[in-house]
mmCIF file of C-alpha atoms in Angstrom:
data_model
loop_
_atom_site.group_PDB
_atom_site.id
_atom_site.type_symbol
_atom_site.label_atom_id
_atom_site.label_comp_id
_atom_site.label_asym_id
_atom_site.label_seq_id
_atom_site.Cartn_x
_atom_site.Cartn_y
_atom_site.Cartn_z
ATOM 1 C CA ASN Q 1 31.399 -123.514 -43.814
ATOM 2 C CA ALA Q 2 31.320 -127.200 -42.941
ATOM 3 C CA GLY Q 3 33.956 -128.417 -40.551
ATOM 4 C CA VAL Q 4 36.324 -131.328 -40.979
ATOM 5 C CA MET Q 5 34.358 -134.448 -41.867
ATOM 6 C CA GLN Q 6 35.377 -137.945 -40.948
ATOM 7 C CA ASN Q 7 33.684 -141.221 -41.744
ATOM 8 C CA PRO Q 8 32.805 -143.628 -40.532
ATOM 9 C CA ARG Q 9 32.410 -142.442 -36.964
ATOM 10 C CA HIS Q 10 32.616 -145.992 -35.684
ATOM 11 C CA LEU Q 11 34.288 -148.921 -37.408
ATOM 12 C CA VAL Q 12 34.456 -152.505 -36.213
ATOM 13 C CA ARG Q 13 36.889 -154.928 -37.810
ATOM 14 C CA ARG Q 14 38.049 -158.436 -37.051
ATOM 15 C CA ARG Q 15 41.722 -159.183 -36.735
ATOM 16 C CA GLY Q 16 43.344 -159.465 -40.145
ATOM 17 C CA GLN Q 17 40.841 -157.261 -41.981
ATOM 18 C CA GLU Q 18 41.540 -153.880 -43.514
ATOM 19 C CA ALA Q 19 40.322 -150.569 -42.122
ATOM 20 C CA ARG Q 20 39.872 -147.487 -44.293
ATOM 21 C CA LEU Q 21 39.272 -144.154 -42.592
ATOM 22 C CA ARG Q 22 38.249 -141.086 -44.565
ATOM 23 C CA CYS Q 23 38.770 -137.412 -43.909
ATOM 24 C CA SER Q 24 37.436 -134.437 -45.848
ATOM 25 C CA PRO Q 25 39.191 -131.219 -44.777
ATOM 26 C CA MET Q 26 37.470 -127.902 -44.289
ATOM 27 C CA LYS Q 27 36.768 -125.975 -47.470
ATOM 28 C CA GLY Q 28 39.871 -124.126 -48.569
ATOM 29 C CA HIS Q 29 42.218 -126.252 -46.449
ATOM 30 C CA SER Q 30 44.964 -128.145 -48.228
ATOM 31 C CA HIS Q 31 46.896 -129.539 -45.259
ATOM 32 C CA VAL Q 32 45.719 -132.716 -43.543
ATOM 33 C CA TYR Q 33 47.059 -134.347 -40.391
ATOM 34 C CA TRP Q 34 46.214 -137.695 -38.839
ATOM 35 C CA TYR Q 35 46.495 -138.375 -35.105
ATOM 36 C CA ARG Q 36 45.807 -141.460 -33.036
ATOM 37 C CA GLN Q 37 44.422 -141.490 -29.511
ATOM 38 C CA LEU Q 38 44.768 -144.681 -27.541
ATOM 39 C CA PRO Q 39 42.374 -145.163 -24.600
ATOM 40 C CA GLU Q 40 43.107 -142.781 -21.725
ATOM 41 C CA GLU Q 41 45.992 -141.141 -23.597
ATOM 42 C CA GLY Q 42 46.659 -137.931 -25.491
ATOM 43 C CA LEU Q 43 46.770 -137.605 -29.251
ATOM 44 C CA LYS Q 44 49.870 -138.773 -31.077
ATOM 45 C CA PHE Q 45 50.845 -137.442 -34.487
ATOM 46 C CA MET Q 46 50.908 -139.960 -37.312
ATOM 47 C CA VAL Q 47 51.230 -138.254 -40.691
ATOM 48 C CA TYR Q 48 50.999 -134.874 -42.397
ATOM 49 C CA LEU Q 49 49.887 -134.609 -46.023
ATOM 50 C CA GLN Q 50 49.269 -132.003 -48.642
ATOM 51 C CA LYS Q 51 47.480 -132.720 -51.903
ATOM 52 C CA GLU Q 52 49.229 -135.703 -53.541
ATOM 53 C CA ASN Q 53 52.217 -135.430 -51.192
ATOM 54 C CA ILE Q 54 53.239 -136.957 -47.878
ATOM 55 C CA ILE Q 55 55.151 -134.241 -46.041
ATOM 56 C CA ASP Q 56 55.911 -135.958 -42.731
ATOM 57 C CA GLU Q 57 55.162 -139.567 -41.844
ATOM 58 C CA SER Q 58 57.471 -139.798 -38.853
ATOM 59 C CA GLY Q 59 54.642 -140.955 -36.587
ATOM 60 C CA MET Q 60 53.358 -143.738 -38.812
ATOM 61 C CA PRO Q 61 54.078 -147.354 -37.864
ATOM 62 C CA LYS Q 62 56.471 -148.837 -40.377
ATOM 63 C CA GLU Q 63 54.173 -151.642 -41.435
ATOM 64 C CA ARG Q 64 50.480 -151.995 -42.271
ATOM 65 C CA PHE Q 65 49.702 -148.266 -42.136
ATOM 66 C CA SER Q 66 49.500 -145.960 -45.139
ATOM 67 C CA ALA Q 67 47.935 -142.610 -45.935
ATOM 68 C CA GLU Q 68 47.093 -140.654 -49.033
ATOM 69 C CA PHE Q 69 45.524 -137.346 -49.967
ATOM 70 C CA PRO Q 70 44.660 -137.468 -53.669
ATOM 71 C CA LYS Q 71 44.086 -134.505 -55.927
ATOM 72 C CA GLU Q 72 40.365 -135.222 -55.813
ATOM 73 C CA GLY Q 73 38.509 -136.689 -52.893
ATOM 74 C CA PRO Q 74 39.156 -137.215 -49.203
ATOM 75 C CA SER Q 75 42.311 -138.218 -47.411
ATOM 76 C CA ILE Q 76 42.433 -141.922 -46.596
ATOM 77 C CA LEU Q 77 44.194 -143.624 -43.705
ATOM 78 C CA ARG Q 78 44.486 -147.326 -44.405
ATOM 79 C CA ILE Q 79 45.362 -149.990 -41.879
ATOM 80 C CA GLN Q 80 45.988 -153.434 -43.301
ATOM 81 C CA GLN Q 81 45.703 -156.682 -41.321
ATOM 82 C CA VAL Q 82 44.423 -154.933 -38.227
ATOM 83 C CA VAL Q 83 45.369 -156.189 -34.774
ATOM 84 C CA ARG Q 84 43.728 -155.518 -31.406
ATOM 85 C CA GLY Q 85 46.377 -152.930 -30.582
ATOM 86 C CA ASP Q 86 45.097 -150.787 -33.461
ATOM 87 C CA SER Q 87 41.877 -150.135 -31.517
ATOM 88 C CA ALA Q 88 41.862 -146.391 -30.942
ATOM 89 C CA ALA Q 89 40.263 -143.128 -31.964
ATOM 90 C CA TYR Q 90 41.765 -141.703 -35.152
ATOM 91 C CA PHE Q 91 41.464 -137.967 -35.625
ATOM 92 C CA CYS Q 92 41.974 -135.942 -38.741
ATOM 93 C CA ALA Q 93 42.773 -132.230 -38.668
ATOM 94 C CA SER Q 94 43.148 -129.675 -41.419
ATOM 95 C CA SER Q 95 44.683 -126.254 -41.842
ATOM 96 C CA PRO Q 96 44.743 -123.692 -44.659
ATOM 97 C CA LEU Q 97 47.487 -122.806 -47.101
ATOM 98 C CA GLN Q 98 50.746 -121.652 -45.520
ATOM 99 C CA SER Q 99 50.283 -118.192 -46.951
ATOM 100 C CA SER Q 100 47.262 -117.695 -44.730
ATOM 101 C CA SER Q 101 47.708 -115.969 -41.390
ATOM 102 C CA SER Q 102 45.727 -118.681 -39.672
ATOM 103 C CA THR Q 103 47.805 -121.581 -40.914
ATOM 104 C CA ASP Q 104 49.016 -122.256 -37.390
ATOM 105 C CA THR Q 105 45.656 -123.570 -36.210
ATOM 106 C CA GLN Q 106 44.535 -127.097 -36.913
ATOM 107 C CA TYR Q 107 40.826 -127.844 -36.863
ATOM 108 C CA PHE Q 108 39.814 -131.337 -35.905
ATOM 109 C CA GLY Q 109 37.167 -133.694 -37.169
ATOM 110 C CA PRO Q 110 34.981 -135.755 -34.831
ATOM 111 C CA GLY Q 111 37.237 -138.803 -35.102
ATOM 112 C CA THR Q 112 36.748 -142.409 -36.109
ATOM 113 C CA ARG Q 113 36.664 -144.945 -33.322
ATOM 114 C CA LEU Q 114 38.146 -148.207 -34.541
ATOM 115 C CA THR Q 115 37.437 -151.381 -32.617
ATOM 116 C CA VAL Q 116 39.271 -154.549 -33.548
ATOM 117 C CA LEU Q 117 37.645 -157.751 -32.344
ATOM 118 C CA ALA R 1 62.283 -133.212 -29.690
ATOM 119 C CA GLN R 2 59.610 -131.157 -28.050
ATOM 120 C CA THR R 3 57.694 -132.518 -25.081
ATOM 121 C CA VAL R 4 54.554 -131.296 -23.339
ATOM 122 C CA THR R 5 53.780 -132.174 -19.725
ATOM 123 C CA GLN R 6 50.478 -131.888 -17.921
ATOM 124 C CA SER R 7 51.085 -132.886 -14.324
ATOM 125 C CA GLN R 8 47.451 -132.861 -13.186
ATOM 126 C CA PRO R 9 45.596 -135.961 -14.429
ATOM 127 C CA GLU R 10 42.378 -134.748 -12.769
ATOM 128 C CA MET R 11 41.025 -131.500 -11.415
ATOM 129 C CA SER R 12 37.677 -130.471 -10.012
ATOM 130 C CA VAL R 13 36.089 -127.107 -9.369
ATOM 131 C CA GLN R 14 32.825 -125.795 -7.975
ATOM 132 C CA GLU R 15 30.472 -124.296 -10.511
ATOM 133 C CA ALA R 16 31.057 -120.532 -10.899
ATOM 134 C CA GLU R 17 34.537 -120.772 -9.375
ATOM 135 C CA THR R 18 37.906 -120.370 -11.090
ATOM 136 C CA VAL R 19 40.313 -123.180 -11.922
ATOM 137 C CA THR R 20 43.817 -123.233 -13.385
ATOM 138 C CA LEU R 21 45.198 -126.126 -15.426
ATOM 139 C CA SER R 22 48.972 -126.463 -15.662
ATOM 140 C CA CYS R 23 51.139 -127.182 -18.672
ATOM 141 C CA THR R 24 54.894 -127.097 -19.158
ATOM 142 C CA TYR R 25 56.850 -127.811 -22.291
ATOM 143 C CA ASP R 26 60.390 -128.341 -23.395
ATOM 144 C CA THR R 27 61.841 -126.908 -26.594
ATOM 145 C CA SER R 28 65.027 -125.396 -27.931
ATOM 146 C CA GLU R 29 63.110 -123.215 -30.385
ATOM 147 C CA SER R 30 62.372 -119.553 -29.806
ATOM 148 C CA ASP R 31 59.289 -119.206 -31.964
ATOM 149 C CA TYR R 32 56.313 -121.510 -31.727
ATOM 150 C CA TYR R 33 52.600 -121.779 -30.981
ATOM 151 C CA LEU R 34 50.835 -123.147 -27.932
ATOM 152 C CA PHE R 35 47.259 -124.326 -27.769
ATOM 153 C CA TRP R 36 44.647 -125.593 -25.375
ATOM 154 C CA TYR R 37 42.120 -128.042 -26.784
ATOM 155 C CA LYS R 38 39.011 -129.314 -25.028
ATOM 156 C CA GLN R 39 37.668 -132.836 -25.530
ATOM 157 C CA PRO R 40 34.165 -133.318 -24.071
ATOM 158 C CA PRO R 41 32.534 -136.751 -23.771
ATOM 159 C CA SER R 42 31.611 -136.537 -27.463
ATOM 160 C CA ARG R 43 35.403 -136.824 -28.075
ATOM 161 C CA GLN R 44 35.362 -133.904 -30.513
ATOM 162 C CA MET R 45 38.574 -131.865 -30.219
ATOM 163 C CA ILE R 46 37.658 -128.213 -29.773
ATOM 164 C CA LEU R 47 40.180 -125.379 -29.887
ATOM 165 C CA VAL R 48 39.899 -123.285 -26.726
ATOM 166 C CA ILE R 49 42.709 -120.785 -27.030
ATOM 167 C CA ARG R 50 45.952 -120.148 -28.913
ATOM 168 C CA GLN R 51 49.154 -118.294 -27.977
ATOM 169 C CA GLU R 52 51.981 -117.190 -30.235
ATOM 170 C CA ALA R 53 55.331 -117.344 -28.435
ATOM 171 C CA TYR R 54 56.564 -114.029 -29.848
ATOM 172 C CA LYS R 55 53.619 -112.220 -28.257
ATOM 173 C CA GLN R 56 54.151 -111.197 -24.659
ATOM 174 C CA GLN R 57 50.486 -110.479 -24.057
ATOM 175 C CA ASN R 58 48.537 -113.413 -22.683
ATOM 176 C CA ALA R 59 45.705 -114.651 -24.904
ATOM 177 C CA THR R 60 42.117 -114.451 -23.665
ATOM 178 C CA GLU R 61 38.863 -115.841 -25.043
ATOM 179 C CA ASN R 62 35.851 -114.869 -22.942
ATOM 180 C CA ARG R 63 36.114 -116.896 -19.698
ATOM 181 C CA PHE R 64 39.345 -118.573 -20.793
ATOM 182 C CA SER R 65 42.765 -117.003 -20.392
ATOM 183 C CA VAL R 66 46.331 -118.205 -20.302
ATOM 184 C CA ASN R 67 49.378 -117.386 -18.227
ATOM 185 C CA PHE R 68 52.270 -117.737 -20.648
ATOM 186 C CA GLN R 69 55.691 -117.676 -19.019
ATOM 187 C CA LYS R 70 58.172 -118.138 -21.854
ATOM 188 C CA ALA R 71 61.328 -118.259 -19.745
ATOM 189 C CA ALA R 72 59.800 -120.868 -17.472
ATOM 190 C CA LYS R 73 58.239 -122.704 -20.452
ATOM 191 C CA SER R 74 54.909 -122.687 -18.725
ATOM 192 C CA PHE R 75 51.479 -122.259 -20.307
ATOM 193 C CA SER R 76 48.599 -122.559 -17.840
ATOM 194 C CA LEU R 77 44.901 -122.215 -18.644
ATOM 195 C CA LYS R 78 42.564 -120.320 -16.351
ATOM 196 C CA ILE R 79 38.832 -120.906 -16.579
ATOM 197 C CA SER R 80 36.737 -118.299 -14.803
ATOM 198 C CA ASP R 81 33.107 -118.682 -13.747
ATOM 199 C CA SER R 82 33.232 -122.421 -14.418
ATOM 200 C CA GLN R 83 30.136 -123.897 -16.030
ATOM 201 C CA LEU R 84 28.849 -127.453 -16.234
ATOM 202 C CA GLY R 85 29.595 -127.459 -19.945
ATOM 203 C CA ASP R 86 33.281 -126.947 -19.213
ATOM 204 C CA ALA R 87 33.566 -130.523 -17.974
ATOM 205 C CA ALA R 88 35.962 -132.263 -20.358
ATOM 206 C CA MET R 89 39.499 -133.434 -20.949
ATOM 207 C CA TYR R 90 41.818 -130.520 -21.622
ATOM 208 C CA PHE R 91 44.933 -130.989 -23.716
ATOM 209 C CA CYS R 92 47.854 -128.610 -24.000
ATOM 210 C CA ALA R 93 49.659 -128.719 -27.356
ATOM 211 C CA TYR R 94 52.825 -127.316 -28.929
ATOM 212 C CA ARG R 95 53.560 -126.559 -32.550
ATOM 213 C CA SER R 96 56.762 -125.299 -34.100
ATOM 214 C CA ARG R 97 56.380 -122.132 -36.130
ATOM 215 C CA SER R 98 58.646 -123.368 -38.875
ATOM 216 C CA GLY R 99 59.388 -126.703 -40.423
ATOM 217 C CA ASN R 100 57.527 -129.571 -38.795
ATOM 218 C CA GLU R 101 53.872 -128.607 -38.398
ATOM 219 C CA LYS R 102 52.718 -131.462 -36.215
ATOM 220 C CA LEU R 103 51.066 -130.816 -32.872
ATOM 221 C CA THR R 104 52.660 -132.369 -29.809
ATOM 222 C CA PHE R 105 50.094 -132.997 -27.090
ATOM 223 C CA GLY R 106 50.286 -133.455 -23.358
ATOM 224 C CA THR R 107 48.528 -136.352 -21.673
ATOM 225 C CA GLY R 108 45.535 -134.264 -20.659
ATOM 226 C CA THR R 109 43.722 -133.098 -17.521
ATOM 227 C CA ARG R 110 40.216 -134.326 -16.794
ATOM 228 C CA LEU R 111 38.179 -131.418 -15.417
ATOM 229 C CA THR R 112 35.074 -132.122 -13.348
ATOM 230 C CA ILE R 113 32.596 -129.366 -12.495
ATOM 231 C CA ILE R 114 30.821 -129.782 -9.171
ATOM 232 C CA PRO R 115 27.286 -128.344 -9.191
#
């Protein structure tokens, strides 16, 4: 069973460009979470999605950031008009359906390291 | 809002010795989950151990065990027989059992293993 997949692993953008980060959850998982890790800091929650629904976006910046998890395909975290402060590692995690006994555990992908020049 | 505090930015331990990493948290909820994640230099987040708050028995996973003190809101991680591969950042995390499913992380403890 493949783990959580994220791509690209490394992404370099110039200020003002768009960054698109992709996350494919583990097989059978329908809950996706995005976290951001600034240098030398812990992970901070950004958004929680289920298929075609945003459940909790309380950690998302109000502007330039958006996320989706379509019926088909990976979850996408989009950052428009990137600035240097967006440079960070972005982690995706997934968990199974709530009816599962193991829904409490989130399994993480390897992260995407975004560098804004 | 829940908060998680790790008061030890760095720790070191001799290989084969035992080390304990501290974590405290603040919550008004009675039922929740606690986790320790390991982040080696590869930056992959790896689940080390999980504790359910309604269980009094401390969780163990091979060389890793926790000391869960619910009244004190303390959740320390003990690593026995430390190995070089244990060198990493260790993050304590909290998750509510109901409603909001996000993980709240502490700031991490960098563990160094001395050969």
